[in-house]
């Protein structure tokens, strides 16, 4: 198996890791809404795009569905992160995300990320 190019990885420095990181975005967020996903974002202090995920059990009951949504969002971010402006962003799932198919979720997150450029 070959390794992915370094620019297509998802290293720790491009993740929102601490509660303070999440709080900063939630307190001063702009919003892009899709049908099943919401993207909150603000200017990043780190100088590059960073991603956080908040896929709540309240909206997506089953862990397997939450994990599927997270994988789809991380993959879309990983492939686009070098083209994104320096923003801290959090993706939230809305009620219908659990039943939406993979292609539709991927198209939606791609559309939300495209609006940021």
GROMACS .gro file of N, CA, C and O in nm:
model
  468
    1UNK      N    1   0.085  -0.117   0.000
    1UNK     CA    2   0.000   0.000   0.000
    1UNK      C    3   0.090   0.124   0.000
    1UNK      O    4   0.184   0.134   0.076
    2UNK      N    5   0.058   0.221  -0.084
    2UNK     CA    6   0.139   0.342  -0.091
    2UNK      C    7   0.079   0.450  -0.002
    2UNK      O    8  -0.041   0.455   0.021
    3UNK      N    9   0.165   0.537   0.047
    3UNK     CA   10   0.121   0.646   0.135
    3UNK      C   11   0.064   0.760   0.052
    3UNK      O   12   0.104   0.783  -0.062
    4UNK      N   13  -0.030   0.833   0.110
    4UNK     CA   14  -0.089   0.950   0.044
    4UNK      C   15   0.014   1.062   0.044
    4UNK      O   16   0.097   1.072   0.134
    5UNK      N   17   0.009   1.148  -0.058
    5UNK     CA   18   0.098   1.265  -0.057
    5UNK      C   19   0.075   1.347   0.070
    5UNK      O   20  -0.037   1.352   0.121
    6UNK      N   21   0.178   1.411   0.118
    6UNK     CA   22   0.170   1.485   0.245
    6UNK      C   23   0.060   1.590   0.246
    6UNK      O   24  -0.001   1.614   0.349
    7UNK      N   25   0.032   1.652   0.132
    7UNK     CA   26  -0.071   1.756   0.131
    7UNK      C   27  -0.211   1.697   0.136
    7UNK      O   28  -0.308   1.768   0.159
    8UNK      N   29  -0.227   1.566   0.117
    8UNK     CA   30  -0.358   1.504   0.121
    8UNK      C   31  -0.381   1.423   0.248
    8UNK      O   32  -0.465   1.336   0.252
    9UNK      N   33  -0.309   1.454   0.351
    9UNK     CA   34  -0.328   1.385   0.478
    9UNK      C   35  -0.416   1.471   0.570
    9UNK      O   36  -0.456   1.581   0.535
   10UNK      N   37  -0.443   1.420   0.688
   10UNK     CA   38  -0.527   1.491   0.784
   10UNK      C   39  -0.452   1.497   0.918
   10UNK      O   40  -0.492   1.434   1.016
   11UNK      N   41  -0.341   1.573   0.923
   11UNK     CA   42  -0.259   1.576   1.045
   11UNK      C   43  -0.328   1.651   1.159
   11UNK      O   44  -0.425   1.724   1.140
   12UNK      N   45  -0.276   1.634   1.277
   12UNK     CA   46  -0.333   1.697   1.397
   12UNK      C   47  -0.342   1.848   1.386
   12UNK      O   48  -0.435   1.909   1.438
   13UNK      N   49  -0.248   1.911   1.321
   13UNK     CA   50  -0.246   2.057   1.316
   13UNK      C   51  -0.363   2.116   1.237
   13UNK      O   52  -0.393   2.234   1.248
   14UNK      N   53  -0.433   2.035   1.157
   14UNK     CA   54  -0.548   2.086   1.081
   14UNK      C   55  -0.680   2.038   1.141
   14UNK      O   56  -0.783   2.040   1.075
   15UNK      N   57  -0.677   1.996   1.267
   15UNK     CA   58  -0.798   1.954   1.338
   15UNK      C   59  -0.825   2.049   1.453
   15UNK      O   60  -0.732   2.097   1.517
   16UNK      N   61  -0.950   2.072   1.483
   16UNK     CA   62  -0.986   2.141   1.606
   16UNK      C   63  -0.986   2.035   1.715
   16UNK      O   64  -1.061   1.938   1.707
   17UNK      N   65  -0.900   2.051   1.814
   17UNK     CA   66  -0.879   1.946   1.912
   17UNK      C   67  -0.932   1.978   2.051
   17UNK      O   68  -0.977   1.889   2.122
   18UNK      N   69  -0.926   2.102   2.091
   18UNK     CA   70  -0.960   2.136   2.229
   18UNK      C   71  -1.098   2.201   2.238
   18UNK      O   72  -1.150   2.254   2.139
   19UNK      N   73  -1.152   2.199   2.357
   19UNK     CA   74  -1.278   2.267   2.381
   19UNK      C   75  -1.269   2.416   2.352
   19UNK      O   76  -1.364   2.476   2.303
   20UNK      N   77  -1.153   2.474   2.380
   20UNK     CA   78  -1.134   2.617   2.353
   20UNK      C   79  -1.141   2.645   2.203
   20UNK      O   80  -1.196   2.748   2.161
   21UNK      N   81  -1.086   2.556   2.121
   21UNK     CA   82  -1.094   2.572   1.974
   21UNK      C   83  -1.240   2.573   1.929
   21UNK      O   84  -1.282   2.659   1.851
   22UNK      N   85  -1.317   2.476   1.978
   22UNK     CA   86  -1.458   2.467   1.941
   22UNK      C   87  -1.535   2.588   1.993
   22UNK      O   88  -1.617   2.647   1.921
   23UNK      N   89  -1.510   2.628   2.117
   23UNK     CA   90  -1.580   2.741   2.177
   23UNK      C   91  -1.556   2.869   2.096
   23UNK      O   92  -1.649   2.946   2.072
   24UNK      N   93  -1.432   2.890   2.054
   24UNK     CA   94  -1.398   3.009   1.977
   24UNK      C   95  -1.480   3.015   1.848
   24UNK      O   96  -1.529   3.120   1.808
   25UNK      N   97  -1.497   2.901   1.782
   25UNK     CA   98  -1.575   2.899   1.658
   25UNK      C   99  -1.723   2.920   1.688
   25UNK      O  100  -1.790   3.001   1.623
   26UNK      N  101  -1.776   2.850   1.788
   26UNK     CA  102  -1.918   2.863   1.821
   26UNK      C  103  -1.955   3.005   1.862
   26UNK      O  104  -2.063   3.054   1.833
   27UNK      N  105  -1.864   3.075   1.932
   27UNK     CA  106  -1.894   3.210   1.979
   27UNK      C  107  -1.894   3.314   1.868
   27UNK      O  108  -1.966   3.413   1.876
   28UNK      N  109  -1.812   3.294   1.767
   28UNK     CA  110  -1.796   3.395   1.663
   28UNK      C  111  -1.806   3.331   1.525
   28UNK      O  112  -1.715   3.342   1.444
   29UNK      N  113  -1.916   3.263   1.499
   29UNK     CA  114  -1.926   3.184   1.377
   29UNK      C  115  -2.013   3.250   1.271
   29UNK      O  116  -2.113   3.314   1.302
   30UNK      N  117  -1.971   3.230   1.148
   30UNK     CA  118  -2.058   3.254   1.034
   30UNK      C  119  -2.110   3.118   0.993
   30UNK      O  120  -2.054   3.016   1.031
   31UNK      N  121  -2.216   3.115   0.914
   31UNK     CA  122  -2.284   2.988   0.891
   31UNK      C  123  -2.316   2.967   0.743
   31UNK      O  124  -2.358   3.060   0.676
   32UNK      N  125  -2.294   2.845   0.697
   32UNK     CA  126  -2.341   2.799   0.567
   32UNK      C  127  -2.431   2.679   0.594
   32UNK      O  128  -2.388   2.585   0.658
   33UNK      N  129  -2.554   2.684   0.546
   33UNK     CA  130  -2.647   2.574   0.570
   33UNK      C  131  -2.673   2.498   0.443
   33UNK      O  132  -2.697   2.556   0.339
   34UNK      N  133  -2.674   2.367   0.458
   34UNK     CA  134  -2.716   2.277   0.352
   34UNK      C  135  -2.841   2.206   0.399
   34UNK      O  136  -2.896   2.238   0.505
   35UNK      N  137  -2.886   2.109   0.323
   35UNK     CA  138  -3.006   2.036   0.361
   35UNK      C  139  -2.983   1.950   0.484
   35UNK      O  140  -3.066   1.945   0.574
   36UNK      N  141  -2.869   1.880   0.489
   36UNK     CA  142  -2.842   1.787   0.599
   36UNK      C  143  -2.723   1.826   0.686
   36UNK      O  144  -2.704   1.768   0.792
   37UNK      N  145  -2.642   1.919   0.640
   37UNK     CA  146  -2.523   1.960   0.714
   37UNK      C  147  -2.521   2.111   0.730
   37UNK      O  148  -2.570   2.184   0.644
   38UNK      N  149  -2.462   2.157   0.838
   38UNK     CA  150  -2.439   2.300   0.861
   38UNK      C  151  -2.290   2.319   0.885
   38UNK      O  152  -2.228   2.242   0.957
   39UNK      N  153  -2.234   2.421   0.823
   39UNK     CA  154  -2.092   2.452   0.838
   39UNK      C  155  -2.078   2.585   0.911
   39UNK      O  156  -2.128   2.688   0.863
   40UNK      N  157  -2.016   2.583   1.029
   40UNK     CA  158  -1.985   2.704   1.104
   40UNK      C  159  -1.838   2.733   1.081
   40UNK      O  160  -1.755   2.642   1.083
   41UNK      N  161  -1.803   2.861   1.063
   41UNK     CA  162  -1.663   2.892   1.037
   41UNK      C  163  -1.627   3.032   1.086
   41UNK      O  164  -1.713   3.117   1.104
   42UNK      N  165  -1.499   3.051   1.109
   42UNK     CA  166  -1.443   3.181   1.144
   42UNK      C  167  -1.297   3.182   1.101
   42UNK      O  168  -1.239   3.079   1.073
   43UNK      N  169  -1.237   3.298   1.099
   43UNK     CA  170  -1.095   3.312   1.063
   43UNK      C  171  -1.008   3.229   1.155
   43UNK      O  172  -1.027   3.227   1.276
   44UNK      N  173  -0.910   3.163   1.100
   44UNK     CA  174  -0.821   3.078   1.179
   44UNK      C  175  -0.700   3.157   1.226
   44UNK      O  176  -0.644   3.236   1.151
   45UNK      N  177  -0.660   3.133   1.348
   45UNK     CA  178  -0.537   3.194   1.401
   45UNK      C  179  -0.415   3.118   1.355
   45UNK      O  180  -0.303   3.169   1.363
   46UNK      N  181  -0.432   2.996   1.308
   46UNK     CA  182  -0.318   2.911   1.271
   46UNK      C  183  -0.266   2.938   1.131
   46UNK      O  184  -0.158   2.892   1.096
   47UNK      N  185  -0.343   3.007   1.048
   47UNK     CA  186  -0.296   3.036   0.913
   47UNK      C  187  -0.332   2.930   0.811
   47UNK      O  188  -0.295   2.940   0.695
   48UNK      N  189  -0.404   2.824   0.850
   48UNK     CA  190  -0.450   2.724   0.756
   48UNK      C  191  -0.587   2.674   0.797
   48UNK      O  192  -0.630   2.696   0.910
   49UNK      N  193  -0.655   2.609   0.705
   49UNK     CA  194  -0.789   2.558   0.733
   49UNK      C  195  -0.781   2.445   0.835
   49UNK      O  196  -0.693   2.359   0.828
   50UNK      N  197  -0.873   2.449   0.933
   50UNK     CA  198  -0.881   2.342   1.034
   50UNK      C  199  -1.026   2.297   1.045
   50UNK      O  200  -1.118   2.376   1.030
   51UNK      N  201  -1.045   2.169   1.073
   51UNK     CA  202  -1.178   2.109   1.076
   51UNK      C  203  -1.210   2.050   1.211
   51UNK      O  204  -1.126   1.984   1.273
   52UNK      N  205  -1.333   2.071   1.255
   52UNK     CA  206  -1.388   2.004   1.372
   52UNK      C  207  -1.523   1.945   1.335
   52UNK      O  208  -1.591   1.996   1.247
   53UNK      N  209  -1.560   1.838   1.400
   53UNK     CA  210  -1.686   1.771   1.372
   53UNK      C  211  -1.770   1.764   1.498
   53UNK      O  212  -1.719   1.732   1.605
   54UNK      N  213  -1.898   1.795   1.485
   54UNK     CA  214  -1.991   1.785   1.597
   54UNK      C  215  -2.117   1.716   1.544
   54UNK      O  216  -2.215   1.780   1.508
   55UNK      N  217  -2.109   1.585   1.536
   55UNK     CA  218  -2.219   1.504   1.485
   55UNK      C  219  -2.290   1.446   1.607
   55UNK      O  220  -2.246   1.346   1.662
   56UNK      N  221  -2.395   1.511   1.650
   56UNK     CA  222  -2.459   1.478   1.777
   56UNK      C  223  -2.550   1.357   1.770
   56UNK      O  224  -2.617   1.330   1.671
   57UNK      N  225  -2.555   1.287   1.882
   57UNK     CA  226  -2.643   1.171   1.896
   57UNK      C  227  -2.790   1.212   1.889
   57UNK      O  228  -2.875   1.133   1.850
   58UNK      N  229  -2.818   1.334   1.924
   58UNK     CA  230  -2.955   1.384   1.920
   58UNK      C  231  -3.013   1.381   1.778
   58UNK      O  232  -3.131   1.353   1.759
   59UNK      N  233  -2.929   1.411   1.678
   59UNK     CA  234  -2.975   1.416   1.539
   59UNK      C  235  -2.947   1.287   1.464
   59UNK      O  236  -3.020   1.253   1.371
   60UNK      N  237  -2.839   1.219   1.499
   60UNK     CA  238  -2.800   1.095   1.430
   60UNK      C  239  -2.783   0.990   1.538
   60UNK      O  240  -2.679   0.982   1.603
   61UNK      N  241  -2.883   0.908   1.556
   61UNK     CA  242  -2.890   0.815   1.668
   61UNK      C  243  -2.783   0.706   1.670
   61UNK      O  244  -2.723   0.678   1.772
   62UNK      N  245  -2.760   0.642   1.558
   62UNK     CA  246  -2.671   0.526   1.554
   62UNK      C  247  -2.525   0.567   1.533
   62UNK      O  248  -2.493   0.649   1.446
   63UNK      N  249  -2.437   0.506   1.611
   63UNK     CA  250  -2.294   0.538   1.602
   63UNK      C  251  -2.240   0.510   1.463
   63UNK      O  252  -2.155   0.585   1.413
   64UNK      N  253  -2.286   0.405   1.399
   64UNK     CA  254  -2.235   0.373   1.265
   64UNK      C  255  -2.270   0.484   1.166
   64UNK      O  256  -2.190   0.518   1.079
   65UNK      N  257  -2.388   0.542   1.179
   65UNK     CA  258  -2.427   0.653   1.091
   65UNK      C  259  -2.345   0.778   1.122
   65UNK      O  260  -2.302   0.849   1.030
   66UNK      N  261  -2.321   0.806   1.250
   66UNK     CA  262  -2.237   0.921   1.287
   66UNK      C  263  -2.097   0.904   1.230
   66UNK      O  264  -2.039   0.998   1.174
   67UNK      N  265  -2.041   0.784   1.244
   67UNK     CA  266  -1.906   0.759   1.193
   67UNK      C  267  -1.900   0.769   1.041
   67UNK      O  268  -1.803   0.819   0.986
   68UNK      N  269  -2.003   0.723   0.972
   68UNK     CA  270  -2.009   0.733   0.826
   68UNK      C  271  -2.007   0.880   0.783
   68UNK      O  272  -1.932   0.918   0.693
   69UNK      N  273  -2.085   0.963   0.850
   69UNK     CA  274  -2.089   1.106   0.817
   69UNK      C  275  -1.952   1.168   0.842
   69UNK      O  276  -1.902   1.246   0.759
   70UNK      N  277  -1.889   1.135   0.953
   70UNK     CA  278  -1.756   1.190   0.984
   70UNK      C  279  -1.654   1.150   0.878
   70UNK      O  280  -1.571   1.232   0.836
   71UNK      N  281  -1.657   1.024   0.836
   71UNK     CA  282  -1.561   0.979   0.733
   71UNK      C  283  -1.579   1.056   0.603
   71UNK      O  284  -1.482   1.097   0.540
   72UNK      N  285  -1.704   1.077   0.563
   72UNK     CA  286  -1.733   1.149   0.439
   72UNK      C  287  -1.683   1.292   0.448
   72UNK      O  288  -1.619   1.344   0.355
   73UNK      N  289  -1.710   1.360   0.559
   73UNK     CA  290  -1.670   1.500   0.576
   73UNK      C  291  -1.518   1.511   0.582
   73UNK      O  292  -1.458   1.598   0.518
   74UNK      N  293  -1.452   1.423   0.659
   74UNK     CA  294  -1.305   1.427   0.667
   74UNK      C  295  -1.241   1.406   0.531
   74UNK      O  296  -1.144   1.474   0.497
   75UNK      N  297  -1.294   1.312   0.454
   75UNK     CA  298  -1.238   1.286   0.321
   75UNK      C  299  -1.251   1.407   0.230
   75UNK      O  300  -1.157   1.445   0.161
   76UNK      N  301  -1.367   1.470   0.230
   76UNK     CA  302  -1.387   1.590   0.147
   76UNK      C  303  -1.292   1.701   0.190
   76UNK      O  304  -1.230   1.768   0.106
   77UNK      N  305  -1.278   1.721   0.320
   77UNK     CA  306  -1.188   1.824   0.371
   77UNK      C  307  -1.043   1.792   0.336
   77UNK      O  308  -0.968   1.879   0.291
   78UNK      N  309  -1.004   1.668   0.356
   78UNK     CA  310  -0.866   1.625   0.331
   78UNK      C  311  -0.825   1.653   0.186
   78UNK      O  312  -0.714   1.701   0.161
   79UNK      N  313  -0.913   1.628   0.093
   79UNK     CA  314  -0.881   1.648  -0.048
   79UNK      C  315  -0.881   1.795  -0.089
   79UNK      O  316  -0.817   1.831  -0.187
   80UNK      N  317  -0.950   1.881  -0.015
   80UNK     CA  318  -0.961   2.023  -0.051
   80UNK      C  319  -0.885   2.118   0.038
   80UNK      O  320  -0.881   2.237   0.011
   81UNK      N  321  -0.826   2.071   0.144
   81UNK     CA  322  -0.777   2.163   0.247
   81UNK      C  323  -0.671   2.261   0.198
   81UNK      O  324  -0.666   2.373   0.247
   82UNK      N  325  -0.588   2.225   0.102
   82UNK     CA  326  -0.487   2.320   0.054
   82UNK      C  327  -0.549   2.433  -0.028
   82UNK      O  328  -0.488   2.539  -0.042
   83UNK      N  329  -0.670   2.413  -0.079
   83UNK     CA  330  -0.737   2.516  -0.159
   83UNK      C  331  -0.829   2.605  -0.075
   83UNK      O  332  -0.880   2.704  -0.124
   84UNK      N  333  -0.850   2.568   0.051
   84UNK     CA  334  -0.943   2.642   0.136
   84UNK      C  335  -0.873   2.762   0.201
   84UNK      O  336  -0.753   2.757   0.229
   85UNK      N  337  -0.948   2.870   0.226
   85UNK     CA  338  -0.891   2.983   0.299
   85UNK      C  339  -0.863   2.944   0.445
   85UNK      O  340  -0.915   2.844   0.493
   86UNK      N  341  -0.781   3.021   0.515
   86UNK     CA  342  -0.748   2.986   0.655
   86UNK      C  343  -0.866   3.011   0.749
   86UNK      O  344  -0.883   3.119   0.804
   87UNK      N  345  -0.948   2.909   0.765
   87UNK     CA  346  -1.067   2.916   0.848
   87UNK      C  347  -1.068   2.799   0.945
   87UNK      O  348  -1.024   2.690   0.912
   88UNK      N  349  -1.122   2.824   1.064
   88UNK     CA  350  -1.157   2.715   1.155
   88UNK      C  351  -1.302   2.684   1.126
   88UNK      O  352  -1.386   2.775   1.124
   89UNK      N  353  -1.334   2.558   1.102
   89UNK     CA  354  -1.471   2.523   1.067
   89UNK      C  355  -1.518   2.402   1.145
   89UNK      O  356  -1.439   2.315   1.181
   90UNK      N  357  -1.648   2.402   1.173
   90UNK     CA  358  -1.713   2.290   1.241
   90UNK      C  359  -1.831   2.247   1.156
   90UNK      O  360  -1.910   2.330   1.112
   91UNK      N  361  -1.840   2.117   1.132
   91UNK     CA  362  -1.953   2.062   1.057
   91UNK      C  363  -2.049   1.999   1.157
   91UNK      O  364  -2.010   1.918   1.240
   92UNK      N  365  -2.176   2.039   1.147
   92UNK     CA  366  -2.284   1.985   1.230
   92UNK      C  367  -2.379   1.907   1.140
   92UNK      O  368  -2.406   1.948   1.027
   93UNK      N  369  -2.430   1.795   1.190
   93UNK     CA  370  -2.529   1.718   1.116
   93UNK      C  371  -2.667   1.761   1.160
   93UNK      O  372  -2.692   1.788   1.277
   94UNK      N  373  -2.758   1.766   1.065
   94UNK     CA  374  -2.898   1.795   1.095
   94UNK      C  375  -2.976   1.664   1.087
   94UNK      O  376  -2.921   1.560   1.051
   95UNK      N  377  -3.102   1.669   1.119
   95UNK     CA  378  -3.184   1.550   1.135
   95UNK      C  379  -3.179   1.447   1.025
   95UNK      O  380  -3.172   1.328   1.050
   96UNK      N  381  -3.184   1.487   0.899
   96UNK     CA  382  -3.192   1.391   0.790
   96UNK      C  383  -3.060   1.332   0.744
   96UNK      O  384  -3.057   1.247   0.655
   97UNK      N  385  -2.951   1.375   0.803
   97UNK     CA  386  -2.820   1.329   0.758
   97UNK      C  387  -2.801   1.179   0.772
   97UNK      O  388  -2.732   1.117   0.692
   98UNK      N  389  -2.863   1.119   0.871
   98UNK     CA  390  -2.846   0.976   0.895
   98UNK      C  391  -2.900   0.891   0.781
   98UNK      O  392  -2.846   0.785   0.752
   99UNK      N  393  -3.004   0.937   0.715
   99UNK     CA  394  -3.066   0.857   0.609
   99UNK      C  395  -3.024   0.899   0.470
   99UNK      O  396  -3.062   0.834   0.372
  100UNK      N  397  -2.946   1.004   0.458
  100UNK     CA  398  -2.900   1.051   0.327
  100UNK      C  399  -2.787   0.961   0.279
  100UNK      O  400  -2.700   0.922   0.355
  101UNK      N  401  -2.787   0.930   0.151
  101UNK     CA  402  -2.683   0.841   0.099
  101UNK      C  403  -2.548   0.913   0.087
  101UNK      O  404  -2.540   1.035   0.091
  102UNK      N  405  -2.445   0.833   0.073
  102UNK     CA  406  -2.307   0.881   0.073
  102UNK      C  407  -2.282   0.986  -0.035
  102UNK      O  408  -2.219   1.089  -0.010
  103UNK      N  409  -2.329   0.962  -0.155
  103UNK     CA  410  -2.304   1.055  -0.266
  103UNK      C  411  -2.368   1.192  -0.241
  103UNK      O  412  -2.309   1.295  -0.270
  104UNK      N  413  -2.489   1.191  -0.188
  104UNK     CA  414  -2.558   1.317  -0.161
  104UNK      C  415  -2.487   1.395  -0.050
  104UNK      O  416  -2.472   1.517  -0.058
  105UNK      N  417  -2.442   1.324   0.055
  105UNK     CA  418  -2.367   1.393   0.162
  105UNK      C  419  -2.237   1.450   0.109
  105UNK      O  420  -2.199   1.563   0.143
  106UNK      N  421  -2.167   1.374   0.026
  106UNK     CA  422  -2.040   1.421  -0.029
  106UNK      C  423  -2.064   1.544  -0.117
  106UNK      O  424  -1.989   1.642  -0.110
  107UNK      N  425  -2.167   1.540  -0.199
  107UNK     CA  426  -2.199   1.655  -0.284
  107UNK      C  427  -2.233   1.778  -0.199
  107UNK      O  428  -2.192   1.890  -0.231
  108UNK      N  429  -2.304   1.756  -0.090
  108UNK     CA  430  -2.342   1.868  -0.004
  108UNK      C  431  -2.220   1.930   0.065
  108UNK      O  432  -2.206   2.052   0.067
  109UNK      N  433  -2.132   1.848   0.121
  109UNK     CA  434  -2.014   1.905   0.188
  109UNK      C  435  -1.922   1.971   0.086
  109UNK      O  436  -1.864   2.076   0.114
  110UNK      N  437  -1.911   1.914  -0.034
  110UNK     CA  438  -1.831   1.979  -0.138
  110UNK      C  439  -1.889   2.116  -0.173
  110UNK      O  440  -1.815   2.213  -0.190
  111UNK      N  441  -2.021   2.124  -0.180
  111UNK     CA  442  -2.087   2.251  -0.210
  111UNK      C  443  -2.063   2.354  -0.099
  111UNK      O  444  -2.034   2.471  -0.126
  112UNK      N  445  -2.074   2.310   0.026
  112UNK     CA  446  -2.050   2.401   0.139
  112UNK      C  447  -1.906   2.452   0.140
  112UNK      O  448  -1.881   2.570   0.163
  113UNK      N  449  -1.811   2.363   0.115
  113UNK     CA  450  -1.670   2.404   0.113
  113UNK      C  451  -1.640   2.494  -0.006
  113UNK      O  452  -1.559   2.586   0.004
  114UNK      N  453  -1.707   2.470  -0.118
  114UNK     CA  454  -1.687   2.552  -0.237
  114UNK      C  455  -1.732   2.696  -0.213
  114UNK      O  456  -1.671   2.791  -0.261
  115UNK      N  457  -1.840   2.714  -0.137
  115UNK     CA  458  -1.891   2.849  -0.107
  115UNK      C  459  -1.793   2.931  -0.023
  115UNK      O  460  -1.804   3.054  -0.020
  116UNK      N  461  -1.700   2.866   0.044
  116UNK     CA  462  -1.603   2.938   0.128
  116UNK      C  463  -1.493   3.003   0.046
  116UNK      O  464  -1.424   3.092   0.095
  117UNK      N  465  -1.473   2.959  -0.076
  117UNK     CA  466  -1.360   3.009  -0.155
  117UNK      C  467  -1.389   3.137  -0.226
  117UNK      O  468  -1.492   3.183  -0.245
   0.00000   0.00000   0.00000
